[in-house]
Coordinates of C-alpha atoms in Angstrom, one line a residue:
M1 CA 63.8 -48.4 -11.8
E2 CA 62.4 -51.8 -12.9
A3 CA 59.9 -52.0 -15.8
A4 CA 56.3 -52.7 -14.7
T5 CA 54.9 -56.2 -15.4
A6 CA 51.7 -56.1 -17.6
P7 CA 48.8 -58.1 -16.0
E8 CA 46.2 -60.0 -18.0
V9 CA 44.4 -57.6 -20.3
A10 CA 40.6 -57.8 -20.7
A11 CA 39.2 -58.9 -24.0
G12 CA 39.1 -56.2 -26.6
S13 CA 41.8 -54.0 -24.9
K14 CA 45.6 -53.7 -25.2
L15 CA 48.2 -52.8 -22.6
K16 CA 51.3 -50.8 -23.6
V17 CA 54.3 -50.1 -21.3
K18 CA 56.4 -47.0 -22.1
E19 CA 60.2 -47.5 -21.8
V20 CA 62.0 -45.5 -19.1
S21 CA 65.5 -44.2 -19.9
P22 CA 68.4 -44.3 -17.4
A23 CA 68.4 -40.6 -17.2
D24 CA 64.7 -40.7 -16.1
A25 CA 65.5 -43.3 -13.5
E26 CA 68.1 -41.1 -11.7
P27 CA 66.8 -39.2 -8.6
P28 CA 66.4 -35.5 -9.1
Q29 CA 69.5 -33.4 -8.3
A30 CA 69.4 -30.3 -6.2
S31 CA 70.4 -27.1 -8.0
P32 CA 73.2 -25.0 -6.6
G33 CA 70.7 -22.4 -5.5
Q34 CA 68.9 -24.9 -3.3
G35 CA 70.1 -25.3 0.1
A36 CA 69.9 -28.0 2.5
G37 CA 66.7 -26.6 3.8
S38 CA 64.9 -26.5 0.4
P39 CA 61.7 -28.6 0.0
T40 CA 62.1 -32.0 -1.7
P41 CA 60.4 -32.3 -5.2
Q42 CA 57.0 -34.2 -5.0
L43 CA 57.1 -37.7 -6.7
L44 CA 54.2 -39.4 -8.5
P45 CA 52.2 -41.8 -6.4
P46 CA 53.0 -45.5 -7.0
I47 CA 50.8 -47.5 -9.4
E48 CA 48.7 -49.8 -7.2
E49 CA 46.5 -51.3 -10.1
H50 CA 47.5 -51.5 -13.7
P51 CA 45.1 -50.0 -16.3
K52 CA 42.7 -52.5 -17.9
I53 CA 39.6 -52.0 -20.0
W54 CA 36.6 -54.4 -19.7
L55 CA 34.9 -54.2 -23.1
P56 CA 31.3 -55.5 -23.0
R57 CA 30.6 -58.6 -25.2
A58 CA 28.0 -56.7 -27.3
L59 CA 30.6 -54.2 -28.3
R60 CA 33.2 -56.7 -29.5
Q61 CA 31.4 -56.8 -32.9
T62 CA 30.1 -53.9 -35.0
Y63 CA 27.6 -51.9 -33.0
I64 CA 24.6 -51.0 -35.3
R65 CA 22.2 -48.2 -34.7
K66 CA 19.6 -46.4 -36.8
V67 CA 19.7 -42.8 -37.7
G68 CA 18.1 -40.7 -34.9
D69 CA 18.7 -43.4 -32.2
T70 CA 20.7 -42.6 -29.1
V71 CA 24.1 -44.0 -28.6
N72 CA 25.0 -44.5 -24.9
L73 CA 28.1 -46.7 -24.3
L74 CA 29.4 -47.4 -20.8
I75 CA 32.9 -48.9 -20.8
P76 CA 34.2 -50.1 -17.4
F77 CA 38.0 -50.0 -16.7
Q78 CA 40.3 -50.3 -13.8
G79 CA 43.5 -48.5 -12.7
K80 CA 44.7 -47.0 -9.4
P81 CA 45.3 -44.2 -9.0
K82 CA 42.6 -42.9 -11.4
P83 CA 43.9 -43.2 -15.0
Q84 CA 43.3 -40.8 -17.8
A85 CA 40.7 -41.9 -20.4
I86 CA 40.9 -40.5 -23.9
W87 CA 38.5 -41.1 -26.8
T88 CA 39.2 -40.8 -30.6
H89 CA 37.1 -41.2 -33.7
D90 CA 38.9 -42.7 -36.7
G91 CA 42.2 -41.5 -35.2
C92 CA 41.0 -37.9 -34.6
A93 CA 39.7 -36.1 -31.6
L94 CA 35.9 -36.2 -31.0
D95 CA 33.5 -33.6 -32.3
T96 CA 32.3 -32.2 -29.0
S97 CA 29.3 -30.6 -30.6
R98 CA 27.9 -34.0 -31.3
V99 CA 29.6 -36.4 -29.0
S100 CA 29.9 -36.0 -25.2
V101 CA 32.1 -38.0 -22.9
R102 CA 32.0 -38.5 -19.1
N103 CA 34.9 -40.1 -17.3
G104 CA 34.4 -41.6 -13.9
E105 CA 36.6 -43.4 -11.4
R106 CA 35.8 -46.9 -12.9
D107 CA 34.2 -46.2 -16.3
S108 CA 33.9 -43.9 -19.3
I109 CA 30.6 -43.1 -21.0
L110 CA 30.3 -42.1 -24.7
F111 CA 27.0 -40.4 -25.5
I112 CA 25.4 -39.3 -28.8
R113 CA 21.9 -37.9 -28.5
E114 CA 20.8 -38.4 -32.1
A115 CA 23.1 -40.6 -34.2
Q116 CA 23.8 -39.6 -37.8
R117 CA 25.5 -41.6 -40.5
A118 CA 28.6 -39.3 -40.1
D119 CA 28.9 -40.8 -36.6
S120 CA 29.8 -44.2 -38.1
G121 CA 33.4 -45.3 -37.8
R122 CA 36.0 -46.7 -35.4
Y123 CA 36.1 -45.3 -31.9
Q124 CA 39.1 -46.0 -29.7
L125 CA 39.3 -45.6 -25.9
R126 CA 42.8 -45.2 -24.3
V127 CA 43.3 -45.5 -20.6
Q128 CA 46.7 -44.1 -19.5
L129 CA 48.3 -44.4 -16.1
G130 CA 52.0 -43.4 -15.8
G131 CA 53.9 -45.3 -18.4
L132 CA 51.1 -47.9 -18.9
E133 CA 48.3 -47.7 -21.4
A134 CA 45.3 -49.9 -22.3
T135 CA 43.3 -49.5 -25.4
A136 CA 39.9 -50.8 -26.7
T137 CA 38.3 -50.3 -30.2
I138 CA 34.6 -50.1 -30.9
D139 CA 33.1 -50.1 -34.5
I140 CA 29.9 -48.1 -34.8
L141 CA 27.6 -48.3 -37.9
V142 CA 24.7 -45.9 -38.2
I143 CA 22.2 -47.0 -40.9
E144 CA 18.9 -45.8 -42.4
R145 CA 16.4 -46.9 -45.0
P146 CA 17.7 -47.3 -48.5
G147 CA 16.8 -45.0 -51.4
P148 CA 14.4 -46.3 -54.1
P149 CA 15.6 -48.2 -57.2
Q150 CA 16.6 -45.7 -59.8
S151 CA 14.2 -46.9 -62.5
I152 CA 11.9 -49.8 -63.4
K153 CA 10.9 -50.9 -66.9
L154 CA 8.3 -53.2 -68.4
V155 CA 10.3 -55.3 -70.8
D156 CA 7.8 -57.8 -72.2
V157 CA 4.2 -59.1 -71.8
W158 CA 3.1 -62.5 -73.0
G159 CA 0.2 -64.8 -72.0
F160 CA -0.4 -64.3 -68.3
N161 CA 3.2 -63.0 -67.6
A162 CA 5.2 -59.8 -67.5
T163 CA 8.9 -59.2 -67.4
L164 CA 10.4 -56.4 -65.3
E165 CA 13.9 -54.8 -65.0
W166 CA 15.2 -52.2 -62.7
T167 CA 18.5 -50.7 -61.5
P168 CA 19.8 -50.7 -57.8
P169 CA 19.4 -47.6 -55.6
Q170 CA 22.2 -45.1 -55.4
D171 CA 22.0 -45.0 -51.6
T172 CA 21.8 -48.3 -49.8
G173 CA 21.4 -46.7 -46.4
N174 CA 25.0 -47.3 -45.3
T175 CA 24.5 -51.1 -45.2
A176 CA 24.0 -54.0 -47.5
L177 CA 20.7 -54.5 -49.2
L178 CA 18.6 -57.5 -48.2
G179 CA 16.7 -57.6 -51.5
Y180 CA 13.8 -56.1 -53.3
T181 CA 10.0 -56.2 -52.9
V182 CA 7.9 -56.3 -56.1
Q183 CA 4.2 -55.3 -56.1
K184 CA 1.5 -55.2 -58.7
A185 CA -1.8 -53.2 -59.0
D186 CA -4.6 -53.6 -61.5
T187 CA -6.2 -50.5 -62.9
K188 CA -9.7 -51.6 -61.8
S189 CA -9.1 -51.7 -58.1
G190 CA -5.9 -49.7 -57.8
L191 CA -4.8 -51.8 -54.8
W192 CA -1.2 -52.9 -54.5
F193 CA -0.4 -56.6 -53.8
T194 CA 3.1 -58.0 -53.1
V195 CA 4.2 -60.7 -55.5
L196 CA 7.9 -61.1 -54.5
E197 CA 9.8 -60.4 -51.3
H198 CA 13.5 -60.5 -50.4
Y199 CA 14.2 -60.9 -54.1
H200 CA 17.9 -60.4 -54.9
R201 CA 18.0 -60.0 -58.7
T202 CA 17.3 -56.8 -60.7
S203 CA 14.9 -58.5 -63.1
C204 CA 11.9 -60.8 -62.6
I205 CA 8.9 -62.4 -64.2
V206 CA 5.5 -61.8 -62.7
S207 CA 3.1 -64.7 -63.5
D208 CA -0.6 -65.6 -62.9
L209 CA -2.0 -62.2 -64.2
I210 CA -5.7 -62.2 -65.0
I211 CA -7.0 -61.9 -68.5
G212 CA -8.6 -58.6 -69.4
N213 CA -6.8 -56.6 -66.7
S214 CA -4.1 -54.0 -67.0
Y215 CA -1.3 -53.9 -64.4
A216 CA 1.2 -51.4 -63.1
F217 CA 4.3 -52.5 -61.1
R218 CA 6.6 -51.0 -58.5
V219 CA 9.8 -52.1 -56.7
F220 CA 11.0 -51.3 -53.2
A221 CA 14.6 -51.7 -51.9
E222 CA 15.1 -53.3 -48.5
N223 CA 17.8 -53.3 -45.8
Q224 CA 18.0 -53.9 -42.1
C225 CA 15.9 -50.7 -41.4
G226 CA 13.1 -51.8 -43.8
L227 CA 11.7 -50.8 -47.2
S228 CA 12.6 -47.7 -49.0
E229 CA 10.1 -44.9 -48.4
T230 CA 9.2 -44.6 -52.1
A231 CA 9.3 -46.9 -55.1
P232 CA 9.4 -46.2 -58.9
I233 CA 6.3 -47.3 -60.9
T234 CA 6.3 -48.6 -64.4
T235 CA 5.3 -45.9 -67.0
D236 CA 3.7 -48.6 -69.3
L237 CA 0.9 -50.8 -68.3
A238 CA 0.8 -54.5 -68.9
H239 CA -2.4 -55.4 -70.8
I240 CA -3.3 -59.0 -70.5
Q241 CA -5.4 -59.6 -73.6
K242 CA -7.8 -62.4 -74.2
A243 CA -6.6 -64.6 -77.0
A244 CA -9.1 -65.8 -79.6
T245 CA -9.7 -69.4 -78.9
V246 CA -11.2 -71.7 -81.6
Y247 CA -12.6 -74.9 -80.4
K248 CA -12.6 -77.8 -82.8
T249 CA -15.0 -80.6 -82.0
K250 CA -13.8 -84.1 -82.8
G251 CA -16.1 -86.5 -84.4
F252 CA -16.9 -89.6 -82.4
A253 CA -17.5 -92.9 -84.1
Q254 CA -20.9 -94.2 -83.2
R255 CA -20.5 -97.6 -81.6
D256 CA -23.1 -100.3 -82.2
F257 CA -24.1 -102.0 -79.0
S258 CA -26.6 -104.3 -80.6
E259 CA -26.2 -108.0 -79.8
A260 CA -28.1 -111.2 -79.8
P261 CA -29.4 -112.5 -76.5
K262 CA -26.9 -114.3 -74.3
F263 CA -27.6 -115.7 -70.8
T264 CA -24.9 -114.7 -68.3
Q265 CA -26.4 -116.7 -65.4
P266 CA -28.3 -119.9 -66.3
L267 CA -31.2 -121.5 -64.4
A268 CA -30.3 -123.9 -61.6
D269 CA -32.0 -127.2 -60.9
C270 CA -34.0 -127.2 -57.6
T271 CA -36.2 -129.4 -55.4
T272 CA -39.2 -128.0 -53.6
V273 CA -42.0 -129.2 -51.3
T274 CA -45.6 -129.2 -52.1
G275 CA -47.4 -126.0 -51.0
Y276 CA -44.3 -123.8 -50.8
N277 CA -43.7 -121.1 -53.4
T278 CA -40.6 -121.5 -55.5
Q279 CA -38.7 -119.0 -57.6
L280 CA -36.4 -119.6 -60.6
F281 CA -33.7 -116.9 -61.6
C282 CA -31.5 -116.3 -64.6
C283 CA -29.7 -113.3 -66.2
V284 CA -29.7 -112.3 -69.9
R285 CA -27.9 -109.7 -71.9
A286 CA -29.1 -108.4 -75.2
S287 CA -29.7 -105.2 -77.3
P288 CA -32.3 -104.3 -78.2
R289 CA -34.3 -105.5 -75.2
P290 CA -35.4 -109.1 -75.7
K291 CA -38.7 -110.7 -75.3
I292 CA -38.8 -113.3 -72.5
I293 CA -40.8 -116.5 -72.9
W294 CA -41.2 -119.2 -70.1
L295 CA -41.9 -122.8 -71.1
K296 CA -42.7 -125.9 -69.1
N297 CA -41.9 -129.1 -70.7
K298 CA -41.6 -127.1 -74.0
M299 CA -45.2 -125.6 -73.5
D300 CA -45.8 -121.9 -73.2
I301 CA -47.0 -121.0 -69.7
Q302 CA -47.5 -117.2 -70.4
G303 CA -50.8 -116.1 -68.9
N304 CA -51.1 -119.0 -66.5
P305 CA -52.2 -117.6 -63.1
K306 CA -50.1 -120.2 -61.3
Y307 CA -47.0 -118.6 -62.6
R308 CA -45.7 -115.0 -62.2
A309 CA -42.9 -113.9 -64.5
L310 CA -40.8 -110.7 -64.0
T311 CA -37.9 -109.1 -65.9
H312 CA -35.9 -106.2 -64.6
L313 CA -32.4 -105.0 -65.8
G314 CA -31.7 -108.3 -67.4
I315 CA -32.7 -110.4 -64.4
C316 CA -35.5 -112.8 -65.2
S317 CA -37.5 -114.6 -62.5
L318 CA -40.4 -117.1 -62.5
E319 CA -42.5 -117.7 -59.3
I320 CA -44.3 -121.0 -59.0
R321 CA -47.2 -120.5 -56.6
K322 CA -47.8 -123.4 -54.2
P323 CA -46.6 -126.1 -56.5
G324 CA -48.2 -129.5 -56.5
P325 CA -46.9 -132.9 -57.6
F326 CA -47.8 -132.2 -61.2
D327 CA -45.8 -128.9 -61.3
G328 CA -42.4 -130.6 -61.6
G329 CA -40.6 -130.9 -64.9
I330 CA -38.3 -129.1 -67.2
Y331 CA -38.6 -125.3 -67.2
T332 CA -37.1 -123.2 -70.0
C333 CA -36.4 -119.4 -70.2
K334 CA -36.2 -118.2 -73.8
A335 CA -35.0 -114.7 -74.9
V336 CA -35.7 -113.4 -78.4
N337 CA -34.8 -110.2 -80.2
P338 CA -34.2 -109.3 -83.9
L339 CA -30.6 -110.5 -83.8
G340 CA -31.3 -114.0 -82.5
E341 CA -32.5 -116.0 -79.5
A342 CA -31.1 -118.0 -76.6
S343 CA -32.6 -120.3 -73.9
V344 CA -31.6 -122.0 -70.7
D345 CA -33.3 -125.0 -68.9
C346 CA -33.5 -126.4 -65.4
R347 CA -35.3 -129.3 -63.7
V348 CA -37.8 -128.7 -60.9
D349 CA -38.7 -131.7 -58.6
V350 CA -41.7 -131.4 -56.3
K351 CA -41.8 -133.7 -53.2
V352 CA -44.7 -134.6 -51.0
P353 CA -43.9 -134.3 -47.3
N354 CA -44.2 -137.4 -45.3

C-alpha cells in the first residue's frame, strides 16, 4: 500500500500522515473455520479528499472577548468521506458543561454562551481521516475590567501643586494595563474632574490648583475593557493656602521736563497777492508753556485787528487778513518762558496783480 501524498494545507492547519506497517498492508487471511462460502471482510472506503482546515483570518491571531460575551467560532474544513473532528483545550478534553461543539459535513462550530476568564487558553481542532490528520490552533483570551489601584497617597503639597503616589492593581483583568486616569475634586463643589488620562507611571504631579481650595484625588486603572469600577481616594486633603504677599513700592526719580523754548519748525518766506488772506506757521517746544509774541519789522502787532494769532499744542499760526502793499516785511515769532526765549523770522512779499 503506497503512502498518501499530502496536498497543500490551509493556513493555520497542519497535515499528518500515519505510517502503515507491512503487516497492515497484507490482505486479511481467512481463518480455518471460514469456508469458501464465508462473506468477505468489509474494507474502508477510499479517501477521495484529504483532510484540510480553512482557518479564518481573524482567528490566526489571539481572539479577544470580554467576560460574558458569546464565543461562536465556525471553522470550515474538507475531507471525503466525512472526517472526524476533535477539539481540545490546552491539550485536555473540553468541559462539556461550558463548551458545546457541533460537527457538520464541512465545518465544526465551537460555542460558549457566556465566556469566563477560565475559558482563555489554546484550543486545537484535529480533523482525522484514515491515516491522515490536519490540525489548527486558536488562542482565545477572555478579559474584563481591571481592579482598582491598591492605594493612593498624597505625598507633598507646595504652591499650586500636589504630588501623588499609588500602587498597581492586583488584578489587571487578564490583559495588560493601558494606563491610569487621575481625577481631582474640590471640597466646595464635590465634582470630579479628570487631570490625567492614559498615564503610565505610578506617581504624578497635579498642577494649576486654585488658592484657597482643598482637594481630594482618586486614580482609576484602565485596560481594553475600560476603567476599573472603583478607585481609591486620598485620605488627606491638599490645602492650597494663600501665601502672604508683601508688595514693596519702588521709588521713582522725578524727571524734570523743564526746558527753554526751541523752535522745531521755523517760519517760511512767502509771497502773496493783495486782497488774499495769508497764514504763517511755525512749531515751538518748551516747558513751562511759553508766551508767544508776533512782531512785524521788530514792532509788536499784538491786538492789531488785521492779524489773528493762534497757538495750539506748540503750533503757532498768524493770519494776515487781506494784506495790502504795506503789509509786506519781516515777521518774527518770539517764544518766552522763565528758562529763556527763542525767535524765528520770515519775509513776506505782497504783490499787486496786473
